[in-house]
Coordinates of C-alpha atoms in Angstrom, one line a residue:
X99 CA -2.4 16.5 14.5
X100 CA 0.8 14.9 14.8
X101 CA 3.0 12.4 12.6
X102 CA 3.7 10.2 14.9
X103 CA 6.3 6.9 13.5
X104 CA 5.6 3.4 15.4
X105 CA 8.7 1.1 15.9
X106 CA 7.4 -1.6 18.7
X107 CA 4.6 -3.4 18.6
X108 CA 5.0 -1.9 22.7
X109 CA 3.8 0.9 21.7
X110 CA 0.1 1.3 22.8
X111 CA 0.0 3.5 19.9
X112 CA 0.1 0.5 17.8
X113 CA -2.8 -1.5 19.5
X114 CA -4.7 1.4 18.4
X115 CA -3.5 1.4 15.1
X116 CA -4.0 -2.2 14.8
X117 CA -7.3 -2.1 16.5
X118 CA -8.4 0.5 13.5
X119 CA -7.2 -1.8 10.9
X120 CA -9.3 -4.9 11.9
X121 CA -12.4 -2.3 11.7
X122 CA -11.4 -0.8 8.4
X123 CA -9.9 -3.9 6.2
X124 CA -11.0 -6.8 5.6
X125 CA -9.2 -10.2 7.4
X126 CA -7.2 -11.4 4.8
X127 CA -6.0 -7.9 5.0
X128 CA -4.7 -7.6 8.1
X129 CA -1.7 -9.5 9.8
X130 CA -2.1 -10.9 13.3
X131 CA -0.9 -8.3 15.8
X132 CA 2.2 -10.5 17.2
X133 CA 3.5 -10.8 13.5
X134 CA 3.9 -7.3 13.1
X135 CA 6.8 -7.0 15.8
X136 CA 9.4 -7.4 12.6
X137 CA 8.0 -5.2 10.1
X138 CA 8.1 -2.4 12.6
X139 CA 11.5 -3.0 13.5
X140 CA 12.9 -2.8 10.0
X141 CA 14.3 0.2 9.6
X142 CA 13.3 0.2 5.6
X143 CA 9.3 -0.1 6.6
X144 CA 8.0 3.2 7.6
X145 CA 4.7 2.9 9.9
X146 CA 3.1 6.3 11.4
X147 CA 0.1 7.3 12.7
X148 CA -2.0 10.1 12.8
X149 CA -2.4 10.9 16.2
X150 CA -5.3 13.8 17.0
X151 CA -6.0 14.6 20.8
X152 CA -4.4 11.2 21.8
X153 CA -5.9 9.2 19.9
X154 CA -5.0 7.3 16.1
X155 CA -7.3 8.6 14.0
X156 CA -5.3 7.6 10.9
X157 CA -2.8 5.8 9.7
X158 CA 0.0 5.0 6.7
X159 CA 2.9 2.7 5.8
X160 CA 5.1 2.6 3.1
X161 CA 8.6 1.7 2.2
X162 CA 11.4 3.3 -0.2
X163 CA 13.6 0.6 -2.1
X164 CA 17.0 1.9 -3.1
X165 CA 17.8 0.5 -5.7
X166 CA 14.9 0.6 -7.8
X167 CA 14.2 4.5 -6.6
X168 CA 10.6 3.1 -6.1
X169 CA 8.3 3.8 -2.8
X170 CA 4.9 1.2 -2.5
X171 CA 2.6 2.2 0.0
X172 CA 1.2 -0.6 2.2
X173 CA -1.7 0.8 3.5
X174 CA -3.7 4.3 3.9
X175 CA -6.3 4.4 6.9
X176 CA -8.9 7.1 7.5
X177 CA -10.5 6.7 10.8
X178 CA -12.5 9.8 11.2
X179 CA -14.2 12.2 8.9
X180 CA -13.8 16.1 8.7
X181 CA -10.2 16.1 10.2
X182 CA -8.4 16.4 6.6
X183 CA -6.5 13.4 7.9
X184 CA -6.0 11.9 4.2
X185 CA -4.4 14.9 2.7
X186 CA -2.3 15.4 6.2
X187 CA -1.2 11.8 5.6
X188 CA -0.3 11.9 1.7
X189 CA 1.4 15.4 2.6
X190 CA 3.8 14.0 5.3
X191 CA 4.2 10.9 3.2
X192 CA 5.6 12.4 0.0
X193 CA 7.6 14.9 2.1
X194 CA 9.6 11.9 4.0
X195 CA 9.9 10.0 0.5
X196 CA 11.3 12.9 -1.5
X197 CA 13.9 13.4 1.7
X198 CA 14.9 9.7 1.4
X199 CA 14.7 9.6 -2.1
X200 CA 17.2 12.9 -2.2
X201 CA 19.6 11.4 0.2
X202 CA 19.7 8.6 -2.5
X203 CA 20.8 11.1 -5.1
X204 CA 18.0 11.1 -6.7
X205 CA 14.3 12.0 -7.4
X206 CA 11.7 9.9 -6.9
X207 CA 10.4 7.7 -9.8
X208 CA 7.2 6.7 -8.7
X209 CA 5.2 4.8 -6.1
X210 CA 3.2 1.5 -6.4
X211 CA -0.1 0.8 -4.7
X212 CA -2.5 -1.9 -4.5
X213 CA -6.0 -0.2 -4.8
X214 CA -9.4 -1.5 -4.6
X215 CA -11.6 -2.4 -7.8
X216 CA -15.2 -1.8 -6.8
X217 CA -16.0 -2.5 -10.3
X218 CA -14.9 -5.7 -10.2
X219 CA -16.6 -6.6 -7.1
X220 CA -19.4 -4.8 -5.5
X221 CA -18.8 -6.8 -1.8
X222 CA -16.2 -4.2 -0.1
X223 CA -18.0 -2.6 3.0
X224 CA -14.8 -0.9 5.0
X225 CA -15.5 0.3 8.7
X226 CA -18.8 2.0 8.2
X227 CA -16.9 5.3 7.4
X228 CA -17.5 7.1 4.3
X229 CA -13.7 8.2 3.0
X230 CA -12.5 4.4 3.2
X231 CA -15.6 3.7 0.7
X232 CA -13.4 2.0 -2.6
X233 CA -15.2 3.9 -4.8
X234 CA -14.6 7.2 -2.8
X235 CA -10.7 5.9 -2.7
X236 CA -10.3 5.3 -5.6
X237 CA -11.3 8.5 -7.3
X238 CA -9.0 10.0 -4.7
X239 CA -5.8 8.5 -5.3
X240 CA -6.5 8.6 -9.3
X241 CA -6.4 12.7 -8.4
X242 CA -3.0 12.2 -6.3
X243 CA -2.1 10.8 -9.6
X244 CA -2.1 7.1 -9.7
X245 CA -2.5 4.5 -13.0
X246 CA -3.3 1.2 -13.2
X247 CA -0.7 -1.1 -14.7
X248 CA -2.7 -3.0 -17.3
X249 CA -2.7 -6.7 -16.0
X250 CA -5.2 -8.8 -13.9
X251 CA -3.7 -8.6 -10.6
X252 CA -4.0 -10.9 -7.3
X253 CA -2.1 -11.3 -4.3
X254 CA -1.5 -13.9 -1.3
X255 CA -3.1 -13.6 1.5
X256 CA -1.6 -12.3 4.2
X257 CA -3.1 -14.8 6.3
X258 CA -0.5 -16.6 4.7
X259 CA -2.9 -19.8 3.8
X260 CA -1.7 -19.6 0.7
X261 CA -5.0 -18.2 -0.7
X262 CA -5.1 -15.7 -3.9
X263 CA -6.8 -12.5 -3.2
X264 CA -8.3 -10.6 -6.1
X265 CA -10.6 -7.8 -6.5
X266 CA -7.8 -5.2 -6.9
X267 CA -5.2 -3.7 -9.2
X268 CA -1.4 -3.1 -9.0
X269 CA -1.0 1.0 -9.3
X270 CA 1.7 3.0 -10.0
X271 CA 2.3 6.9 -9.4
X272 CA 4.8 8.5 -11.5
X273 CA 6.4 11.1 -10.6
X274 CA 6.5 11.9 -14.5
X275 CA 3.2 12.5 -15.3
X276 CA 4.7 11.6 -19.0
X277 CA 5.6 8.5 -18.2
X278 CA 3.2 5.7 -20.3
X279 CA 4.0 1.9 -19.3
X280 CA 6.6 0.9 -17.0
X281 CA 9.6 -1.8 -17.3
X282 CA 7.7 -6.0 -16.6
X283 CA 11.0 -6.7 -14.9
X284 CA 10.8 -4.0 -12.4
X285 CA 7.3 -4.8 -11.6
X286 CA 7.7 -8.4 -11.3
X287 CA 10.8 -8.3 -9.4
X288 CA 9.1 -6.3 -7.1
X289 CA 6.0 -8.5 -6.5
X290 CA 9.0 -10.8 -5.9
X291 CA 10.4 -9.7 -3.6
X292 CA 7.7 -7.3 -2.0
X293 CA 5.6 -11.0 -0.9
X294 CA 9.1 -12.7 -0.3
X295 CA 7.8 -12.5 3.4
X296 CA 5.0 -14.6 2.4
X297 CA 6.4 -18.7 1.6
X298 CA 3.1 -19.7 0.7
X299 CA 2.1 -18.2 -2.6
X300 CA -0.9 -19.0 -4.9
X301 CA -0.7 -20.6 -7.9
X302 CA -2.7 -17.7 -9.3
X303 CA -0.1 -15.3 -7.9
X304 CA 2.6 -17.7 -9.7
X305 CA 1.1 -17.9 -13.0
X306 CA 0.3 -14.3 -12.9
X307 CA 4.5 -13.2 -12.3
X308 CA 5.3 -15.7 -14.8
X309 CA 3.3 -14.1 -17.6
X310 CA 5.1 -10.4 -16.2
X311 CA 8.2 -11.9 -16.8
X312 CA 7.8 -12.9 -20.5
X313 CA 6.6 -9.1 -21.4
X314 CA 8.9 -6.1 -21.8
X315 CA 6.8 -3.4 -20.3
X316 CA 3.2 -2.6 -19.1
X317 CA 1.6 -0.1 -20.1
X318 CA -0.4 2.7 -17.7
X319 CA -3.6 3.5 -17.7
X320 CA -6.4 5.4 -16.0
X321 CA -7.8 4.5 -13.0

């Protein structure tokens, strides 16, 4: 399998990709396919593939900020069973953040995810495929190490109609397993300026960054 990085939304890798996304998340999830010609351009948002016999058959994208010594992955698709394509995916993943994290002069501090609350609601059917299941996601990336931060979270859209999408918490993976709560600035600033792409938030969203801003830390808990 190879780890393949897409820069051009030219590449027929990425209809592929793309195509695998509509089938895995749901629309609200998803931006339009002539949208993502920026994002794969900038140089600080890292798309690859998993590419098995020519074909995607997985896919991540994440992105390392500097300055806060912070990584969020975007998105995590598994497109076919049996091929170990999550672990090959996380593996490659944490090996290109240490390396940019290291050429910062630093070690990693964490990595924030949004991740899927079955609990909360019970409608999430994703592409038919049994390791994209939210519950069977879920208990994965709580093993890889992941902790909810303890508020009620929502997002905009990224249909960008300015609609509040819930259903989901805000993770974070330290890379001290030690570490209990985490600064409310440096998760509010980067809600802010993660969904700065986005000029159409949710008053939900609003409120919700507002209250983050009044606190002094949040703490971490289990998945």
């Amino acid at each position: 399998m190879e780890f393949t990085r897409i820069t051009s939304i030219k590449d027929p890798l990425f209809a592929q990709m793309h195509k695998l996304m509509q089938e895995i998340f749901p629309a609200e999830e998803v931006l339009d396919f002539p949208l993502w010609e920026e994002p794969l351009e900038d140089p600080g948002i890292r798309v690859f593939v998993a590419v098995h016999e020519g074909s995607v058959v997985g896919a991540t994208e994440y992105r390392y900020y500097e300055d806060w010594n912070v990584a969020m992955t975007d998105f995590t698709i598994i497109g076919r069973e049996g091929l170990g394509i999550g672990s090959f995916l996380a593996r490659h993943r944490e090996r290109d953040l240490k390396s940019l994290a290291a050429a910062n002069g630093k070690e990693l501090f964490g990595m924030f995810a949004e991740i899927y609350n079955p609990y909360l609601d019970q409608d999430h059917e994703f592409g038919g495929i049994k390791p994209m299941n939210p519950y069977v996601r879920r208990e994965v990336l709580s093993h890889l190490g992941y902790q909810r931060l303890d508020f009620p979270y929502v997002h905009p859209s990224w249909q960008g109609d300015g609609e509040a999408v819930g259903g989901l918490d805000l993770c974070f993976m330290p890379s001290d397993e030690n570490q209990g709560e985490l600064p409310a600035s440096l998760v509010a600033d980067f809600l802010n300026r993660y969904y700065a792409v986005l000029p159409n938030k949710p008053k939900e969203w609003l409120e919700m960054v507002d209250k983050l801003s009044a606190r002094t830390t949040v703490p971490l808990l289990p998945l």
